[in-house]
Amino acid sequence: MHILVPNLGSTSLKYQILDMPGEHVLACGRFERVTDYRSAISDIRSGDTTVDAVAFKSVHAGPHYRGTFVIDEGVEAAMREFLLAAPVHNAIYLTAVEAFREAMPGVPLVGAFETEFHRTMPEFARWYGVPADWRTQFGIERYGFHGASHEFISGRVPEFLGRAKEDLRVISCHLGGSSSICAIDRGVSVDTTMGFSPQSGLENATRHGDLDVFAVLYMMDRNHWSTEEVRGQLARTSGLAGLSGIACGDVRDISAAAEAGSHDAALALDVFTYQVRKTIGAYAAAMAGVDVVAFTGGIGENSPELRRKSCEGLQHLGIELDPERNEKGQGDRLLSSDASRVKVLALAANEELVVARRAYRTLTAQA
């Protein structure tokens, strides 16, 4: 079965066509600075390779679709229902579903939702202290996202170390333009930083991270802002962009500004790494210890400085970076010192592969 997996970002589209279950990549490509997803989708080149299914790394469809499903009217309706919770992500994927349906009529479309990996979180980690009917009638709870990335790390860590996943407590740090951390206890997610929406948790490039909801209500009442106005500000001009004053919130630009002497840029990086460091400590407590800290994502894989700052002061947990290993090397690698009780790794996550695996299981189960 040849499965096309388009991975749609806020301004990018990368894709792979995988031969399943053999997991061989038959074709791949990437488009940057995308403004028209329909046009980019029409430019995907499969060559002579047939496409038997398209599988999306879908984001949010609420409590009833926390898994992998063939996309039908019910799935689309749920994605639209939770569009307000993930306005950028769901809008992109709804557009993509429509475009692929037109471009490849009759080809099954599958949604592998980011929330699937976090279904194992216990209720005490998922539930907010909100009125009961918010949870039971409207699905207000912690869902967690970046599930494909964290799921891949949950399998890659034991493979890399040659150990059984049942023996490992892993803290997966997916750090990039969008960032989250996941506590993976013996192969399953038990907590994660993102909650009801991808807005929460760590500061992202342009999204705010954790925020007292009464600060939002205060600003709305004081300035007579609509929900649409506030949603736009919190999704597009907040996070690292809001802290640093650098519009895109790209860590590379912020780091350059910090090196050039910008106090706000340096502070933005300190805020970010403090939250990463604090969460690593919290998740070590949640799992009664930690065996591995794994960094992935554009920042996690490529920024020795932010990895160093994220691990500073965690020696009491047994986390000790080797300076030379942290600064040098490429690909999947060990970053911790030989004396470190906790292994620290840099790993490249293959989200497309996880999505293809889920889609293949779903489609073959229905055959």
mmCIF file of C-alpha atoms in Angstrom, residues 36-181:
data_model
loop_
_atom_site.group_PDB
_atom_site.id
_atom_site.type_symbol
_atom_site.label_atom_id
_atom_site.label_comp_id
_atom_site.label_asym_id
_atom_site.label_seq_id
_atom_site.Cartn_x
_atom_site.Cartn_y
_atom_site.Cartn_z
ATOM 1 C CA ASP A 36 -1.700 28.687 -1.177
ATOM 2 C CA TYR A 37 -1.985 25.077 -0.061
ATOM 3 C CA ARG A 38 -4.175 24.093 -2.994
ATOM 4 C CA SER A 39 -1.435 25.166 -5.386
ATOM 5 C CA ALA A 40 1.271 23.390 -3.369
ATOM 6 C CA ILE A 41 -0.785 20.193 -3.227
ATOM 7 C CA SER A 42 -1.259 20.259 -6.994
ATOM 8 C CA ASP A 43 2.540 20.486 -7.332
ATOM 9 C CA ILE A 44 3.216 17.278 -5.369
ATOM 10 C CA ARG A 45 5.058 14.896 -7.653
ATOM 11 C CA SER A 46 4.617 11.152 -7.243
ATOM 12 C CA GLY A 47 6.179 10.222 -10.598
ATOM 13 C CA ASP A 48 5.121 6.749 -11.614
ATOM 14 C CA THR A 49 4.191 5.886 -8.027
ATOM 15 C CA THR A 50 0.506 5.242 -7.444
ATOM 16 C CA VAL A 51 -1.090 6.668 -4.306
ATOM 17 C CA ASP A 52 -3.457 4.299 -2.506
ATOM 18 C CA ALA A 53 -4.254 6.569 0.445
ATOM 19 C CA VAL A 54 -3.462 10.019 1.840
ATOM 20 C CA ALA A 55 -2.805 10.226 5.579
ATOM 21 C CA PHE A 56 -2.770 13.514 7.476
ATOM 22 C CA LYS A 57 -1.037 14.413 10.743
ATOM 23 C CA SER A 58 -4.341 15.936 11.819
ATOM 24 C CA VAL A 59 -4.459 18.012 14.972
ATOM 25 C CA HIS A 60 -7.748 18.352 16.868
ATOM 26 C CA ALA A 61 -11.202 16.794 16.632
ATOM 27 C CA GLY A 62 -12.147 16.596 20.291
ATOM 28 C CA PRO A 63 -12.857 13.638 22.579
ATOM 29 C CA HIS A 64 -14.518 11.282 20.099
ATOM 30 C CA TYR A 65 -11.710 11.294 17.532
ATOM 31 C CA ARG A 66 -8.606 10.807 19.636
ATOM 32 C CA GLY A 67 -7.157 8.223 17.260
ATOM 33 C CA THR A 68 -6.819 7.419 13.541
ATOM 34 C CA PHE A 69 -9.879 7.441 11.286
ATOM 35 C CA VAL A 70 -10.883 7.417 7.648
ATOM 36 C CA ILE A 71 -12.061 10.989 7.125
ATOM 37 C CA ASP A 72 -15.793 11.144 6.604
ATOM 38 C CA GLU A 73 -18.457 13.752 7.297
ATOM 39 C CA GLY A 74 -18.342 13.035 11.037
ATOM 40 C CA VAL A 75 -14.583 13.529 11.260
ATOM 41 C CA GLU A 76 -14.731 16.743 9.232
ATOM 42 C CA ALA A 77 -17.596 18.058 11.360
ATOM 43 C CA ALA A 78 -15.574 17.417 14.531
ATOM 44 C CA MET A 79 -12.538 19.199 13.060
ATOM 45 C CA ARG A 80 -14.754 22.191 12.280
ATOM 46 C CA GLU A 81 -16.264 22.066 15.773
ATOM 47 C CA PHE A 82 -12.776 22.356 17.302
ATOM 48 C CA LEU A 83 -11.528 24.874 14.750
ATOM 49 C CA LEU A 84 -11.696 27.610 17.392
ATOM 50 C CA ALA A 85 -9.342 25.590 19.620
ATOM 51 C CA ALA A 86 -6.749 25.085 16.865
ATOM 52 C CA PRO A 87 -7.547 27.805 14.338
ATOM 53 C CA VAL A 88 -4.317 27.741 12.340
ATOM 54 C CA HIS A 89 -3.802 23.978 12.292
ATOM 55 C CA ASN A 90 -7.363 22.798 11.705
ATOM 56 C CA ALA A 91 -7.972 25.389 9.009
ATOM 57 C CA ILE A 92 -4.929 24.169 7.075
ATOM 58 C CA TYR A 93 -5.906 20.510 7.325
ATOM 59 C CA LEU A 94 -9.538 21.136 6.406
ATOM 60 C CA THR A 95 -8.329 22.950 3.293
ATOM 61 C CA ALA A 96 -5.950 20.085 2.519
ATOM 62 C CA VAL A 97 -8.670 17.452 2.899
ATOM 63 C CA GLU A 98 -10.843 19.314 0.425
ATOM 64 C CA ALA A 99 -7.956 19.835 -2.012
ATOM 65 C CA PHE A 100 -6.839 16.187 -1.967
ATOM 66 C CA ARG A 101 -10.425 15.011 -2.352
ATOM 67 C CA GLU A 102 -10.609 17.073 -5.543
ATOM 68 C CA ALA A 103 -7.119 16.155 -6.771
ATOM 69 C CA MET A 104 -7.371 12.412 -6.023
ATOM 70 C CA PRO A 105 -11.047 11.427 -6.188
ATOM 71 C CA GLY A 106 -11.791 8.019 -4.699
ATOM 72 C CA VAL A 107 -8.495 7.775 -2.780
ATOM 73 C CA PRO A 108 -9.128 7.179 0.958
ATOM 74 C CA LEU A 109 -8.192 10.085 3.212
ATOM 75 C CA VAL A 110 -7.086 9.242 6.759
ATOM 76 C CA GLY A 111 -6.706 11.497 9.790
ATOM 77 C CA ALA A 112 -4.077 10.386 12.325
ATOM 78 C CA PHE A 113 -4.826 12.827 15.110
ATOM 79 C CA GLU A 114 -2.030 14.287 17.221
ATOM 80 C CA THR A 115 -4.048 13.588 20.349
ATOM 81 C CA GLU A 116 -3.921 9.792 19.886
ATOM 82 C CA PHE A 117 -0.630 9.134 21.671
ATOM 83 C CA HIS A 118 -1.849 10.975 24.773
ATOM 84 C CA ARG A 119 -4.993 8.848 25.284
ATOM 85 C CA THR A 120 -3.065 6.975 27.970
ATOM 86 C CA MET A 121 -2.783 10.020 30.235
ATOM 87 C CA PRO A 122 -4.546 9.324 33.540
ATOM 88 C CA GLU A 123 -7.630 11.361 34.370
ATOM 89 C CA PHE A 124 -5.855 13.263 37.130
ATOM 90 C CA ALA A 125 -3.383 14.553 34.528
ATOM 91 C CA ARG A 126 -6.056 15.344 31.919
ATOM 92 C CA TRP A 127 -8.837 17.085 33.776
ATOM 93 C CA TYR A 128 -9.055 20.807 34.479
ATOM 94 C CA GLY A 129 -10.802 22.228 37.507
ATOM 95 C CA VAL A 130 -13.654 23.664 35.443
ATOM 96 C CA PRO A 131 -17.433 23.262 35.866
ATOM 97 C CA ALA A 132 -18.334 19.613 35.276
ATOM 98 C CA ASP A 133 -20.522 20.283 32.249
ATOM 99 C CA TRP A 134 -17.632 22.030 30.478
ATOM 100 C CA ARG A 135 -15.875 18.693 30.484
ATOM 101 C CA THR A 136 -18.808 16.341 29.910
ATOM 102 C CA GLN A 137 -20.729 18.388 27.334
ATOM 103 C CA PHE A 138 -18.006 20.364 25.571
ATOM 104 C CA GLY A 139 -14.874 18.242 25.910
ATOM 105 C CA ILE A 140 -12.778 20.757 27.863
ATOM 106 C CA GLU A 141 -9.748 18.775 29.035
ATOM 107 C CA ARG A 142 -6.046 18.341 28.310
ATOM 108 C CA TYR A 143 -5.583 16.547 24.995
ATOM 109 C CA GLY A 144 -1.907 17.042 24.206
ATOM 110 C CA PHE A 145 -0.406 17.396 20.729
ATOM 111 C CA HIS A 146 2.787 16.581 18.789
ATOM 112 C CA GLY A 147 1.680 12.994 19.312
ATOM 113 C CA ALA A 148 3.397 11.617 16.198
ATOM 114 C CA SER A 149 6.728 13.098 17.269
ATOM 115 C CA HIS A 150 6.504 11.892 20.867
ATOM 116 C CA GLU A 151 5.300 8.453 19.728
ATOM 117 C CA PHE A 152 8.279 8.122 17.413
ATOM 118 C CA ILE A 153 10.659 9.113 20.219
ATOM 119 C CA SER A 154 9.027 6.535 22.512
ATOM 120 C CA GLY A 155 10.146 3.823 20.093
ATOM 121 C CA ARG A 156 13.405 5.330 18.891
ATOM 122 C CA VAL A 157 14.941 5.813 22.360
ATOM 123 C CA PRO A 158 14.919 2.109 23.341
ATOM 124 C CA GLU A 159 16.055 1.183 19.827
ATOM 125 C CA PHE A 160 18.978 3.628 20.010
ATOM 126 C CA LEU A 161 20.013 2.483 23.492
ATOM 127 C CA GLY A 162 19.388 -1.226 22.911
ATOM 128 C CA ARG A 163 17.033 -1.419 25.873
ATOM 129 C CA ALA A 164 13.402 -2.435 26.386
ATOM 130 C CA LYS A 165 10.917 0.426 26.486
ATOM 131 C CA GLU A 166 9.359 -1.170 29.590
ATOM 132 C CA ASP A 167 12.560 -0.290 31.454
ATOM 133 C CA LEU A 168 12.675 3.388 30.498
ATOM 134 C CA ARG A 169 11.216 6.645 31.759
ATOM 135 C CA VAL A 170 11.693 9.157 28.954
ATOM 136 C CA ILE A 171 11.171 12.916 28.800
ATOM 137 C CA SER A 172 10.657 13.810 25.147
ATOM 138 C CA CYS A 173 11.407 17.475 24.360
ATOM 139 C CA HIS A 174 9.958 18.452 20.972
ATOM 140 C CA LEU A 175 11.401 21.950 20.592
ATOM 141 C CA GLY A 176 10.899 24.055 17.486
ATOM 142 C CA GLY A 177 8.605 26.744 16.139
ATOM 143 C CA SER A 178 5.971 24.791 18.037
ATOM 144 C CA SER A 179 7.181 23.107 21.225
ATOM 145 C CA SER A 180 5.947 20.605 23.778
ATOM 146 C CA ILE A 181 7.350 18.133 26.290
#
